Short mmCIF file of C-alpha atoms in Angstrom, two decimals:
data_model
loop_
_atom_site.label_atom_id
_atom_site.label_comp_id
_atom_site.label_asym_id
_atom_site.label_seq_id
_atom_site.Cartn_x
_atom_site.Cartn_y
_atom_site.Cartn_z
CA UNK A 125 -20.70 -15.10 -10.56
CA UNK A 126 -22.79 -11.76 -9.76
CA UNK A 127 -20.98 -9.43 -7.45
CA UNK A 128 -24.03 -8.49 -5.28
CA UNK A 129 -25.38 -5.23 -4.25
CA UNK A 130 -26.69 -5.05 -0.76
CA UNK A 131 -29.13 -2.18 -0.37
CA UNK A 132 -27.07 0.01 1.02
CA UNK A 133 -24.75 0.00 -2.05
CA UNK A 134 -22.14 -2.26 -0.32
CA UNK A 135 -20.91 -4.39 -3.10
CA UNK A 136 -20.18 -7.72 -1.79
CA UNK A 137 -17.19 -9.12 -3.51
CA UNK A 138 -16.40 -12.68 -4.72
CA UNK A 139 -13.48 -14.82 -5.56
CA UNK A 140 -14.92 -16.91 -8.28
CA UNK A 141 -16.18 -13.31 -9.79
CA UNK A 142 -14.47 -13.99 -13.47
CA UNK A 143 -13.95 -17.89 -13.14
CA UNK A 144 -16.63 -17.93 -16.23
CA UNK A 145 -15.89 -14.74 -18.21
CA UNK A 146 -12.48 -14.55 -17.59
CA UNK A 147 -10.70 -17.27 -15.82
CA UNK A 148 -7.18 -16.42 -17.25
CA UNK A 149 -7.44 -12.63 -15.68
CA UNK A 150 -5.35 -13.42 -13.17
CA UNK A 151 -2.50 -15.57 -14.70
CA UNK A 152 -1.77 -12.75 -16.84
CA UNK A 153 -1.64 -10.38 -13.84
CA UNK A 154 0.93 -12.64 -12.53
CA UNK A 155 2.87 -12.84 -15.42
CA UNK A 156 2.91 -9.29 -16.20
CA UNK A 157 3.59 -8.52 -12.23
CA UNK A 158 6.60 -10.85 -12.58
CA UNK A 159 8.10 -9.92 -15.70
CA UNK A 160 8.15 -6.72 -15.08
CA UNK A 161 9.68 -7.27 -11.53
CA UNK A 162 12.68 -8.82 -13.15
CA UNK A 163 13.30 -5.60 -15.36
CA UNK A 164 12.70 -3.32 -12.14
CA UNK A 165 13.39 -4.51 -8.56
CA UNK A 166 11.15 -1.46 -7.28
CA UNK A 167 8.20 -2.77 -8.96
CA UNK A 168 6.84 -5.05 -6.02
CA UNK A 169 6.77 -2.14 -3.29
CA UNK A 170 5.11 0.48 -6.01
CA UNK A 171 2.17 -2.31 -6.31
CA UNK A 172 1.42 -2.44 -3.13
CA UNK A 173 1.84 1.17 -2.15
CA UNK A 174 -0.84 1.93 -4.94
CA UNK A 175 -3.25 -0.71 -3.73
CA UNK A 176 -3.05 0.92 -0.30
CA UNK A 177 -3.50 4.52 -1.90
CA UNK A 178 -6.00 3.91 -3.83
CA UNK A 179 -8.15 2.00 -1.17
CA UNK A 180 -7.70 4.67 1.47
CA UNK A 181 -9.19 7.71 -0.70
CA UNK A 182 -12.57 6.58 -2.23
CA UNK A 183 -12.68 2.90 -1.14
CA UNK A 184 -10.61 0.75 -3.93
CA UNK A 185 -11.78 1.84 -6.82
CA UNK A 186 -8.96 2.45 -8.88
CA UNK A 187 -9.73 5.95 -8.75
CA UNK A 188 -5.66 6.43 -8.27
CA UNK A 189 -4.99 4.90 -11.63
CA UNK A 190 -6.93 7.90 -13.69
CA UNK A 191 -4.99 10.75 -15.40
CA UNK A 192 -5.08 14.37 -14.73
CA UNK A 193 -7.44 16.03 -16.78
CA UNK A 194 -7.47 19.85 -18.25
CA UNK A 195 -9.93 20.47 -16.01
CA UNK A 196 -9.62 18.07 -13.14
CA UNK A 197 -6.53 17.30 -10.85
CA UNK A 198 -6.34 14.14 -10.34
CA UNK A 199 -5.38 11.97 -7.03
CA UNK A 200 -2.16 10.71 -8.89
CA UNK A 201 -0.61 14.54 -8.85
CA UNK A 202 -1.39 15.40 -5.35
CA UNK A 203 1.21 15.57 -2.90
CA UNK A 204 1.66 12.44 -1.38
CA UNK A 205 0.87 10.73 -4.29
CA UNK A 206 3.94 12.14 -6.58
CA UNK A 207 6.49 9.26 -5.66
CA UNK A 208 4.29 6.89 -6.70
CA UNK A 209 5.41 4.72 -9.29
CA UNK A 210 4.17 1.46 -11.53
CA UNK A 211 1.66 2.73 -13.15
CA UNK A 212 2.71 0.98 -16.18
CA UNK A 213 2.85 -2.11 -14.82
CA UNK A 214 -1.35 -2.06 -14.60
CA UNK A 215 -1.85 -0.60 -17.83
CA UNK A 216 0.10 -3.69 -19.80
CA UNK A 217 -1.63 -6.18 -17.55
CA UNK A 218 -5.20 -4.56 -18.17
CA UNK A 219 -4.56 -4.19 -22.06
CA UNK A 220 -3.52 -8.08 -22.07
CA UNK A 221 -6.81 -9.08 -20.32
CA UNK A 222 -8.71 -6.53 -22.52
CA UNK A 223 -7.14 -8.72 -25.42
CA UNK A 224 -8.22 -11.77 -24.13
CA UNK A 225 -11.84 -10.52 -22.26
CA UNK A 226 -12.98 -7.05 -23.63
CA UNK A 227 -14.80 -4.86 -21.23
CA UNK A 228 -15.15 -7.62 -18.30
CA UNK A 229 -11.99 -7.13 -15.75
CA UNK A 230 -12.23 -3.94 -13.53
CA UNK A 231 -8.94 -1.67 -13.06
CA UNK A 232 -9.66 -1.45 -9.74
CA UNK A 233 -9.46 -5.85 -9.38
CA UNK A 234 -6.50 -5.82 -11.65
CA UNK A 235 -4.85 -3.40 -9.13
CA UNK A 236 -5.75 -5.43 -6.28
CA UNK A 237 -4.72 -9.17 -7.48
CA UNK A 238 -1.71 -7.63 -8.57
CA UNK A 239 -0.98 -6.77 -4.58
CA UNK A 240 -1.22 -10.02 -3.76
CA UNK A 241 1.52 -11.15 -6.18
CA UNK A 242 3.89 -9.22 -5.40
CA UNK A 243 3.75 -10.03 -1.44
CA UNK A 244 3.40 -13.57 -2.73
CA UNK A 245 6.61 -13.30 -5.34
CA UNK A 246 8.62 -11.46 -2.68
CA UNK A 247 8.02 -14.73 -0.06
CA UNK A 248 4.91 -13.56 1.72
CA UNK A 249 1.48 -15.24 1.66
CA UNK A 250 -1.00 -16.32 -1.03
CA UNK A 251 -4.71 -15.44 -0.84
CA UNK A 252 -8.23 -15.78 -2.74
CA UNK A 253 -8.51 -12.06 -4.04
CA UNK A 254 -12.46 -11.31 -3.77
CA UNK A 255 -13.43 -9.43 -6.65
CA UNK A 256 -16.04 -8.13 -8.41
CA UNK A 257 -15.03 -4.29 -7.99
CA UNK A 258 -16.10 -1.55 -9.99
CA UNK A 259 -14.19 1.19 -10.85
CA UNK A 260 -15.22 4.86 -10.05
CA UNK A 261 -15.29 7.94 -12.13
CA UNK A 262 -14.01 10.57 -9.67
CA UNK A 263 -10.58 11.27 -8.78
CA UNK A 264 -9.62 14.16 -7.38
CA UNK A 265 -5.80 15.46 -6.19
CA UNK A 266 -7.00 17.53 -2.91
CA UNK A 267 -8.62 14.31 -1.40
CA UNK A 268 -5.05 13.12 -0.86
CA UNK A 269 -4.92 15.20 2.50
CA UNK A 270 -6.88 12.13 3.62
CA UNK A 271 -3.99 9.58 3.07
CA UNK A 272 -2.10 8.93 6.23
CA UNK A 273 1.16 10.76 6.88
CA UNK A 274 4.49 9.70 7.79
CA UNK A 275 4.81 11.25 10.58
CA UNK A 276 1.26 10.74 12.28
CA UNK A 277 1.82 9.60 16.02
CA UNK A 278 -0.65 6.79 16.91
CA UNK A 279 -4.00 8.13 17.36
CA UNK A 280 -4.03 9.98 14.53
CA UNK A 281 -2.90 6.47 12.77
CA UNK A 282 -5.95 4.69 14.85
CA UNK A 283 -8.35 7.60 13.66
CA UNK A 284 -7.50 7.08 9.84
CA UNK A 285 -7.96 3.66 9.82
CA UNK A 286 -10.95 3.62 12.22
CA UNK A 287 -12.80 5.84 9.25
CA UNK A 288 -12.10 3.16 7.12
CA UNK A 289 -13.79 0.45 9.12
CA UNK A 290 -9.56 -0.76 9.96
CA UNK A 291 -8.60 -1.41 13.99
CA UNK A 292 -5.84 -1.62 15.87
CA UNK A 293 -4.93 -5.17 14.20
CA UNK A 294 -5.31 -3.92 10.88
CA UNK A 295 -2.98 -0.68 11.57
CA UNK A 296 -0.08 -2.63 12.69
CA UNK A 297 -0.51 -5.40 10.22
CA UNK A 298 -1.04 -3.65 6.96
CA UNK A 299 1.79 -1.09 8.30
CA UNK A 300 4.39 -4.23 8.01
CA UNK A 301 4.21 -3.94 4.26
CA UNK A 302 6.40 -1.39 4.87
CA UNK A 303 8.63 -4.78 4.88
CA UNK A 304 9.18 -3.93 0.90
CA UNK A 305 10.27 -0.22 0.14
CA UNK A 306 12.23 2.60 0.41
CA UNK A 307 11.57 6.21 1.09
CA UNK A 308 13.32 9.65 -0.18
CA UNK A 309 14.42 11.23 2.56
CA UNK A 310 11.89 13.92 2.68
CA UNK A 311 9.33 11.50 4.42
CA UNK A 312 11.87 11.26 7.34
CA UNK A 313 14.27 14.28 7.59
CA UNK A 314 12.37 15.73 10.08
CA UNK A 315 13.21 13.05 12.58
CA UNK A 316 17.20 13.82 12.26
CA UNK A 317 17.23 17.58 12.91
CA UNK A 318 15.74 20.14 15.08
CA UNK A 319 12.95 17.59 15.95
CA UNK A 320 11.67 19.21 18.95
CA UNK A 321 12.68 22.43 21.59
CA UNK A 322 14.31 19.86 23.67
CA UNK A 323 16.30 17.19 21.39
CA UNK A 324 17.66 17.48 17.72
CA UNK A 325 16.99 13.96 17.09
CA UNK A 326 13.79 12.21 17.69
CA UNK A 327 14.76 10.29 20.66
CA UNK A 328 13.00 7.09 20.01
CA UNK A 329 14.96 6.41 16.81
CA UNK A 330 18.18 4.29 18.19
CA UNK A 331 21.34 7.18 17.99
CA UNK A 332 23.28 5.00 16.05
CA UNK A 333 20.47 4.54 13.01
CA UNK A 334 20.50 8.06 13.24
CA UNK A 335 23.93 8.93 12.61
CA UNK A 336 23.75 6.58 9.57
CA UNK A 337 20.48 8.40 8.16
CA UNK A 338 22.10 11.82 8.64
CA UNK A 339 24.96 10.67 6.30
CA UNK A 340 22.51 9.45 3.70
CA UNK A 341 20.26 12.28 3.90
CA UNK A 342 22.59 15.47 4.37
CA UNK A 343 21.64 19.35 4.60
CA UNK A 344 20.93 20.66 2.44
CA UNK A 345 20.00 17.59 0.00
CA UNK A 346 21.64 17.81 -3.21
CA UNK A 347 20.58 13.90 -4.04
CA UNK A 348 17.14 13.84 -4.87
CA UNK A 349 17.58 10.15 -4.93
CA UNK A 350 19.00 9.88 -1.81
CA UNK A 351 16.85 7.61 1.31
CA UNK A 352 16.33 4.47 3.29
CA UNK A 353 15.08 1.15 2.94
CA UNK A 354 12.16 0.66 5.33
CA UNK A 355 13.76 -2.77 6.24
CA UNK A 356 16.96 -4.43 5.84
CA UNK A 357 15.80 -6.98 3.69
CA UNK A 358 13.55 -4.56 1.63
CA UNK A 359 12.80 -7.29 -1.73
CA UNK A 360 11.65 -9.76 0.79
CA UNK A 361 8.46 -10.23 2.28
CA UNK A 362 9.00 -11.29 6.14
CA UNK A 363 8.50 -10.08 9.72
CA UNK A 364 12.06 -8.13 9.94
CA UNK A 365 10.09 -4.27 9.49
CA UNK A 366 8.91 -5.66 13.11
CA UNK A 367 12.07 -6.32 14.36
CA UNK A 368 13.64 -3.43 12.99
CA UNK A 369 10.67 -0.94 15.10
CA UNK A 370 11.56 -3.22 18.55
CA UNK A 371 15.33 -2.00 17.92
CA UNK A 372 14.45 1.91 17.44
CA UNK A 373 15.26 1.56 13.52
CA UNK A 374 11.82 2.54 12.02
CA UNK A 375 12.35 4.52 9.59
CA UNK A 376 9.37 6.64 9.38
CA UNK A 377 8.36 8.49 12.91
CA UNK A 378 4.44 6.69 12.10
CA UNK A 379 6.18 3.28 12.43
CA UNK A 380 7.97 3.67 15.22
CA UNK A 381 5.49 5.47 17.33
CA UNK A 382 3.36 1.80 16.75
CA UNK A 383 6.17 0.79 19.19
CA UNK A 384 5.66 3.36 21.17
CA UNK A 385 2.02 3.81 22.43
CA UNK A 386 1.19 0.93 24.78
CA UNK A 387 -2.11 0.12 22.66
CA UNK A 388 -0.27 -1.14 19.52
CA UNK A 389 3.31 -2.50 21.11
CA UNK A 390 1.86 -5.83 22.01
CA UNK A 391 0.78 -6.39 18.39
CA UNK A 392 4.28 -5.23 17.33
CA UNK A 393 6.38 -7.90 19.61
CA UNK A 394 3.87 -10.68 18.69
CA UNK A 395 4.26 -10.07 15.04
CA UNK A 396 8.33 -9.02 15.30
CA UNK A 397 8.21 -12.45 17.05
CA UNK A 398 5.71 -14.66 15.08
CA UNK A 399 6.07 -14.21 10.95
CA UNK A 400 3.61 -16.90 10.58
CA UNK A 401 0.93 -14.88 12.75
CA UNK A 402 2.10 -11.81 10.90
CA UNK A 403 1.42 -13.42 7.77
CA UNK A 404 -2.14 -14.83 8.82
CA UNK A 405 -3.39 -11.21 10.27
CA UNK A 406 -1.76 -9.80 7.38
CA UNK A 407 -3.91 -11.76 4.52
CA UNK A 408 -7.21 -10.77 6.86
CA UNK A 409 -6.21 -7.29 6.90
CA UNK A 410 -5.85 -7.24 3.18
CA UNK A 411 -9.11 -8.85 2.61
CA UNK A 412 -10.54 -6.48 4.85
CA UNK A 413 -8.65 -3.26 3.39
CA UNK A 414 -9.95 -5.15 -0.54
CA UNK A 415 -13.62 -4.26 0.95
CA UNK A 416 -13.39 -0.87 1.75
CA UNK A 417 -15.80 1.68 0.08
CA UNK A 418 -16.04 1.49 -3.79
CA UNK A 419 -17.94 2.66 -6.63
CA UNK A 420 -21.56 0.91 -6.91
CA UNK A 421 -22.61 3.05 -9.75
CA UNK A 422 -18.91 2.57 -11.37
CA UNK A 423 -17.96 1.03 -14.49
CA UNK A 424 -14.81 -1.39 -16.01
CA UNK A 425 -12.37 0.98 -17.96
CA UNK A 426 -11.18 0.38 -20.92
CA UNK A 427 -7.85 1.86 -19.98
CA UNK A 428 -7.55 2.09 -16.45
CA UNK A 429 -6.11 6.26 -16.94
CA UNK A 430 -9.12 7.47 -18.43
CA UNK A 431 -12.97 6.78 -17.60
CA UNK A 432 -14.85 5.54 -20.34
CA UNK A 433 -16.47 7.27 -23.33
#
Protein backbone atom coordinates (compact mmCIF):
# COMPACT_ATOMS: atom_id res chain seq x y z
CA UNK A 1 0.00 0.00 0.00
CA UNK A 2 0.97 3.83 -0.76
CA UNK A 3 2.30 5.62 2.26
CA UNK A 4 0.39 8.92 1.69
CA UNK A 5 1.54 12.42 1.61
CA UNK A 6 -0.76 14.91 3.18
CA UNK A 7 -0.08 18.40 1.86
CA UNK A 8 1.73 19.52 4.40
CA UNK A 9 4.42 16.81 3.85
CA UNK A 10 3.16 14.68 6.82
CA UNK A 11 3.67 11.20 5.61
CA UNK A 12 0.96 9.11 6.92
CA UNK A 13 2.28 5.72 7.73
CA UNK A 14 0.75 2.24 7.27
CA UNK A 15 1.05 -1.21 8.64
CA UNK A 16 0.28 -3.22 5.60
CA UNK A 17 3.02 -0.76 3.81
CA UNK A 18 5.25 -3.90 2.37
CA UNK A 19 2.55 -6.75 2.80
CA UNK A 20 2.86 -6.85 -1.28
CA UNK A 21 6.50 -5.95 -2.02
CA UNK A 22 7.93 -7.32 0.83
CA UNK A 23 5.93 -9.32 3.22
CA UNK A 24 8.94 -11.26 4.72
CA UNK A 25 10.70 -7.72 5.81
CA UNK A 26 9.84 -8.17 9.03
CA UNK A 27 10.45 -11.91 9.86
CA UNK A 28 13.91 -11.35 8.98
CA UNK A 29 14.12 -8.31 11.30
CA UNK A 30 13.05 -10.63 13.95
CA UNK A 31 15.32 -13.18 13.25
CA UNK A 32 18.28 -11.09 12.88
CA UNK A 33 17.09 -9.00 16.21
CA UNK A 34 17.05 -12.39 17.98
CA UNK A 35 20.03 -14.03 16.87
CA UNK A 36 22.02 -11.51 17.48
CA UNK A 37 20.51 -11.00 21.05
CA UNK A 38 21.68 -14.45 21.95
CA UNK A 39 25.41 -13.58 20.96
CA UNK A 40 25.08 -10.12 22.93
CA UNK A 41 22.71 -9.60 25.89
CA UNK A 42 23.15 -5.66 25.36
CA UNK A 43 21.69 -5.83 22.03
CA UNK A 44 17.89 -5.31 23.06
CA UNK A 45 18.53 -1.91 25.07
CA UNK A 46 21.00 -0.51 22.09
CA UNK A 47 17.77 -1.05 19.69
CA UNK A 48 15.68 0.77 21.40
CA UNK A 49 17.94 3.55 22.56
CA UNK A 50 18.66 4.16 18.73
CA UNK A 51 15.00 4.16 17.77
CA UNK A 52 14.48 6.84 20.41
CA UNK A 53 17.66 8.84 19.13
CA UNK A 54 17.04 8.80 15.97
CA UNK A 55 13.28 9.87 16.26
CA UNK A 56 14.03 12.78 18.56
CA UNK A 57 16.60 14.65 16.10
CA UNK A 58 14.99 14.91 12.59
CA UNK A 59 11.75 12.91 13.12
CA UNK A 60 12.65 8.97 12.51
CA UNK A 61 14.36 8.96 9.68
CA UNK A 62 17.20 6.91 10.24
CA UNK A 63 19.26 9.84 9.95
CA UNK A 64 21.29 8.26 13.17
CA UNK A 65 22.25 5.22 11.19
CA UNK A 66 24.54 7.36 8.51
CA UNK A 67 28.37 7.51 8.79
CA UNK A 68 30.56 10.42 9.36
CA UNK A 69 31.67 11.85 6.32
CA UNK A 70 35.14 13.83 5.42
CA UNK A 71 33.25 16.64 5.30
CA UNK A 72 30.21 16.17 7.45
CA UNK A 73 29.95 15.10 11.22
CA UNK A 74 27.53 13.03 11.57
CA UNK A 75 24.73 12.59 14.50
CA UNK A 76 26.32 9.12 15.39
CA UNK A 77 29.77 11.00 16.68
CA UNK A 78 28.20 13.69 18.65
CA UNK A 79 28.29 13.62 22.23
CA UNK A 80 25.48 11.91 23.48
CA UNK A 81 25.40 9.74 20.78
CA UNK A 82 29.04 8.01 21.39
CA UNK A 83 27.73 5.09 23.70
CA UNK A 84 25.53 4.09 21.31
CA UNK A 85 25.86 0.73 20.17
CA UNK A 86 24.11 -1.97 17.57
CA UNK A 87 24.66 -0.54 14.71
CA UNK A 88 25.47 -3.78 13.22
CA UNK A 89 22.64 -5.36 14.14
CA UNK A 90 20.57 -3.00 11.35
CA UNK A 91 23.04 -3.26 8.76
CA UNK A 92 22.78 -7.40 8.61
CA UNK A 93 19.03 -7.16 8.88
CA UNK A 94 18.80 -4.43 5.99
CA UNK A 95 21.38 -6.38 3.70
CA UNK A 96 19.11 -9.66 4.25
CA UNK A 97 15.93 -7.79 3.13
CA UNK A 98 17.98 -6.05 0.35
CA UNK A 99 18.66 -9.81 -0.70
CA UNK A 100 15.32 -10.75 -0.68
CA UNK A 101 13.51 -7.08 -1.85
CA UNK A 102 16.15 -4.70 -3.47
CA UNK A 103 15.61 -1.06 -2.96
CA UNK A 104 11.96 -1.40 -1.24
CA UNK A 105 12.49 -1.50 2.81
CA UNK A 106 13.51 1.93 4.35
CA UNK A 107 16.44 2.01 7.11
CA UNK A 108 14.54 4.14 8.96
CA UNK A 109 11.31 1.12 9.16
CA UNK A 110 13.92 -1.50 9.64
CA UNK A 111 15.12 0.53 12.70
CA UNK A 112 11.77 0.95 13.99
CA UNK A 113 10.22 -2.79 13.70
CA UNK A 114 13.32 -3.82 15.11
CA UNK A 115 12.21 -1.69 18.49
CA UNK A 116 9.36 -3.44 18.76
CA UNK A 117 11.11 -6.85 18.93
CA UNK A 118 13.20 -6.37 21.23
CA UNK A 119 10.52 -4.96 23.90
CA UNK A 120 8.49 -7.88 22.59
CA UNK A 121 11.56 -10.64 23.01
CA UNK A 122 12.45 -9.13 26.39
CA UNK A 123 8.48 -9.85 27.68
CA UNK A 124 6.91 -6.53 26.80
CA UNK A 125 4.12 -5.93 24.27
CA UNK A 126 3.57 -6.67 20.57
CA UNK A 127 2.33 -4.01 18.13
CA UNK A 128 1.40 -3.29 14.29
CA UNK A 129 4.58 -1.17 13.34
CA UNK A 130 3.10 1.57 10.78
CA UNK A 131 5.47 2.02 8.14
CA UNK A 132 6.06 3.46 5.12
CA UNK A 133 9.06 5.82 6.30
CA UNK A 134 11.53 7.35 4.25
CA UNK A 135 14.84 7.85 5.11
CA UNK A 136 16.54 11.35 5.11
CA UNK A 137 19.78 12.54 3.72
CA UNK A 138 21.00 14.90 6.49
CA UNK A 139 22.66 14.00 9.56
CA UNK A 140 24.45 16.19 11.36
CA UNK A 141 26.57 15.66 14.95
CA UNK A 142 25.78 19.32 16.53
CA UNK A 143 21.93 18.64 16.31
CA UNK A 144 22.51 16.19 19.15
CA UNK A 145 22.31 19.18 21.72
CA UNK A 146 18.62 18.60 20.99
CA UNK A 147 18.46 15.03 22.53
CA UNK A 148 17.26 15.10 26.07
CA UNK A 149 19.78 14.97 28.90
CA UNK A 150 20.14 12.90 31.85
CA UNK A 151 19.94 15.16 34.12
CA UNK A 152 17.02 17.49 32.80
CA UNK A 153 14.54 18.19 35.80
CA UNK A 154 10.90 17.95 34.57
CA UNK A 155 10.04 20.88 32.58
CA UNK A 156 12.80 20.83 30.64
CA UNK A 157 11.75 16.93 30.03
CA UNK A 158 7.96 18.29 29.28
CA UNK A 159 9.50 21.03 26.87
CA UNK A 160 11.52 18.38 24.74
CA UNK A 161 8.87 16.21 24.25
CA UNK A 162 6.18 18.91 23.85
CA UNK A 163 8.41 20.02 20.54
CA UNK A 164 7.94 16.76 19.40
CA UNK A 165 4.17 16.70 19.51
CA UNK A 166 4.89 14.03 23.03
CA UNK A 167 2.80 15.00 26.53
CA UNK A 168 2.99 14.30 29.80
CA UNK A 169 1.75 10.53 29.09
CA UNK A 170 4.18 10.01 26.53
CA UNK A 171 7.24 11.39 28.80
CA UNK A 172 6.66 9.03 31.55
CA UNK A 173 5.75 6.12 29.38
CA UNK A 174 8.43 6.07 26.77
CA UNK A 175 10.91 7.01 29.82
CA UNK A 176 10.05 3.30 31.31
CA UNK A 177 12.12 1.80 28.54
CA UNK A 178 14.66 2.72 30.63
CA UNK A 179 13.30 -0.82 32.06
CA UNK A 180 16.23 -2.43 29.66
CA UNK A 181 19.78 -0.77 30.05
CA UNK A 182 22.57 0.30 31.75
CA UNK A 183 24.48 3.51 31.93
CA UNK A 184 28.42 4.39 32.41
CA UNK A 185 28.65 6.23 35.20
CA UNK A 186 29.30 9.51 33.63
CA UNK A 187 25.46 10.00 32.95
CA UNK A 188 24.99 9.90 36.80
CA UNK A 189 28.15 10.86 38.79
CA UNK A 190 26.98 14.07 39.29
CA UNK A 191 24.19 12.95 41.53
CA UNK A 192 26.80 11.23 44.15
CA UNK A 193 29.16 14.16 44.80
CA UNK A 194 29.15 17.79 45.40
CA UNK A 195 25.55 17.89 43.94
CA UNK A 196 24.54 21.14 45.24
CA UNK A 197 25.96 24.13 47.97
CA UNK A 198 23.82 22.47 50.47
CA UNK A 199 24.04 18.45 50.13
CA UNK A 200 26.80 16.17 48.51
CA UNK A 201 24.30 13.76 47.42
CA UNK A 202 21.22 14.51 45.52
CA UNK A 203 18.78 14.08 48.22
CA UNK A 204 16.00 12.45 46.38
CA UNK A 205 18.11 9.41 45.46
CA UNK A 206 17.42 6.88 48.62
CA UNK A 207 21.07 7.14 50.82
CA UNK A 208 21.45 3.66 50.72
CA UNK A 209 21.36 3.36 46.57
CA UNK A 210 23.76 5.93 46.91
CA UNK A 211 26.33 4.42 48.91
CA UNK A 212 26.14 1.41 46.53
CA UNK A 213 26.62 3.73 43.31
CA UNK A 214 29.57 5.51 44.95
CA UNK A 215 31.32 2.07 45.25
CA UNK A 216 30.64 1.26 41.62
CA UNK A 217 31.48 4.53 40.31
CA UNK A 218 34.61 5.76 42.42
CA UNK A 219 36.81 9.09 42.09
CA UNK A 220 38.52 9.34 40.12
CA UNK A 221 37.15 6.51 37.60
CA UNK A 222 39.75 4.26 36.48
CA UNK A 223 36.89 1.69 34.98
CA UNK A 224 35.64 3.06 31.97
CA UNK A 225 33.26 0.21 32.06
CA UNK A 226 32.12 0.77 35.27
CA UNK A 227 27.87 1.81 35.86
CA UNK A 228 24.36 0.83 36.76
CA UNK A 229 21.59 -1.00 35.49
CA UNK A 230 18.62 1.34 35.10
CA UNK A 231 16.47 -1.47 36.72
CA UNK A 232 17.01 -4.52 38.62
CA UNK A 233 15.76 -6.72 36.16
CA UNK A 234 17.48 -4.83 33.23
CA UNK A 235 16.91 -7.95 30.19
CA UNK A 236 13.31 -7.87 31.07
CA UNK A 237 10.69 -5.80 29.85
CA UNK A 238 8.19 -4.98 32.92
CA UNK A 239 6.97 -2.15 35.16
CA UNK A 240 9.93 -2.55 37.90
CA UNK A 241 11.97 0.97 36.37
CA UNK A 242 8.55 2.35 38.04
CA UNK A 243 8.94 0.84 41.13
CA UNK A 244 12.45 1.37 41.39
CA UNK A 245 11.72 5.69 40.90
CA UNK A 246 8.74 5.29 43.87
CA UNK A 247 11.72 3.85 46.14
CA UNK A 248 14.33 6.83 45.35
CA UNK A 249 16.51 4.27 43.13
CA UNK A 250 16.34 6.05 39.68
CA UNK A 251 19.26 6.00 38.42
CA UNK A 252 19.45 8.95 36.27
CA UNK A 253 18.46 12.47 38.15
CA UNK A 254 15.74 12.90 34.73
CA UNK A 255 13.97 9.74 36.04
CA UNK A 256 13.66 10.41 39.29
CA UNK A 257 12.67 13.99 39.12
CA UNK A 258 9.34 12.26 37.05
CA UNK A 259 8.69 11.25 40.71
CA UNK A 260 9.26 14.27 41.87
CA UNK A 261 7.20 17.11 40.21
CA UNK A 262 3.54 16.65 41.17
CA UNK A 263 2.49 16.81 37.31
CA UNK A 264 4.09 13.45 36.32
CA UNK A 265 4.00 11.37 39.91
CA UNK A 266 0.48 10.23 39.38
CA UNK A 267 1.44 8.67 36.03
CA UNK A 268 4.48 7.14 37.79
CA UNK A 269 2.39 5.25 40.77
CA UNK A 270 -0.31 4.18 38.23
CA UNK A 271 2.21 2.65 35.94
CA UNK A 272 4.75 1.37 39.03
CA UNK A 273 1.35 -0.14 40.04
CA UNK A 274 -0.40 -1.31 36.78
CA UNK A 275 2.23 -3.17 34.14
CA UNK A 276 -0.66 -3.93 32.02
CA UNK A 277 -1.62 -0.06 31.76
CA UNK A 278 2.08 0.58 31.41
CA UNK A 279 2.23 -1.69 28.64
CA UNK A 280 -1.01 -0.30 26.81
CA UNK A 281 0.22 3.59 27.13
CA UNK A 282 3.49 2.34 26.28
CA UNK A 283 2.56 0.73 22.66
CA UNK A 284 0.49 4.29 22.04
CA UNK A 285 3.41 6.21 22.93
CA UNK A 286 5.55 4.27 20.55
CA UNK A 287 3.14 4.59 17.77
CA UNK A 288 3.00 8.09 18.46
CA UNK A 289 6.94 8.64 18.89
CA UNK A 290 7.01 6.12 15.11
CA UNK A 291 5.13 9.38 13.62
CA UNK A 292 7.23 12.03 14.50
CA UNK A 293 8.77 14.29 11.74
CA UNK A 294 10.52 12.42 8.82
CA UNK A 295 11.92 12.88 5.52
CA UNK A 296 9.10 13.43 2.70
CA UNK A 297 11.59 14.13 0.04
CA UNK A 298 13.85 11.05 1.47
CA UNK A 299 14.82 7.98 -0.14
CA UNK A 300 15.37 3.89 0.89
CA UNK A 301 19.23 3.33 1.33
CA UNK A 302 20.90 0.86 0.05
CA UNK A 303 23.04 0.59 3.13
CA UNK A 304 21.53 2.29 5.85
CA UNK A 305 25.44 4.22 6.70
CA UNK A 306 25.64 5.94 3.58
CA UNK A 307 22.89 7.88 1.43
CA UNK A 308 22.53 6.69 -1.89
CA UNK A 309 24.53 7.32 -5.07
Amino acid sequence: MIAVVLSKGIIVLDSHYYDKTCPQAEDIILKTVRNASIYDPKVPARLLRLFFHDCFIRGCDASVLLDSTTGNKAEKDGPPNISLGSFYVIEDAKAKIEMACPRTVSCADTLAIAARDVVTMSGGPYWKVLKGRKDGKVSKANETINLPSPSFNTTQLIQSFAQRGLGLKDLVALSGGHTLGFSHCSSFSGRLRNFSSTHDVDPNMDQVFAVELKKKCTKPNKDHGAGEFLDSTSSVFDNEYYRRVMGGKGVFGSDQALYGDYRTRWIVESFGGDEKLFFREFVDSMVKLGNVGGSEDGEVRVKCGVVNE
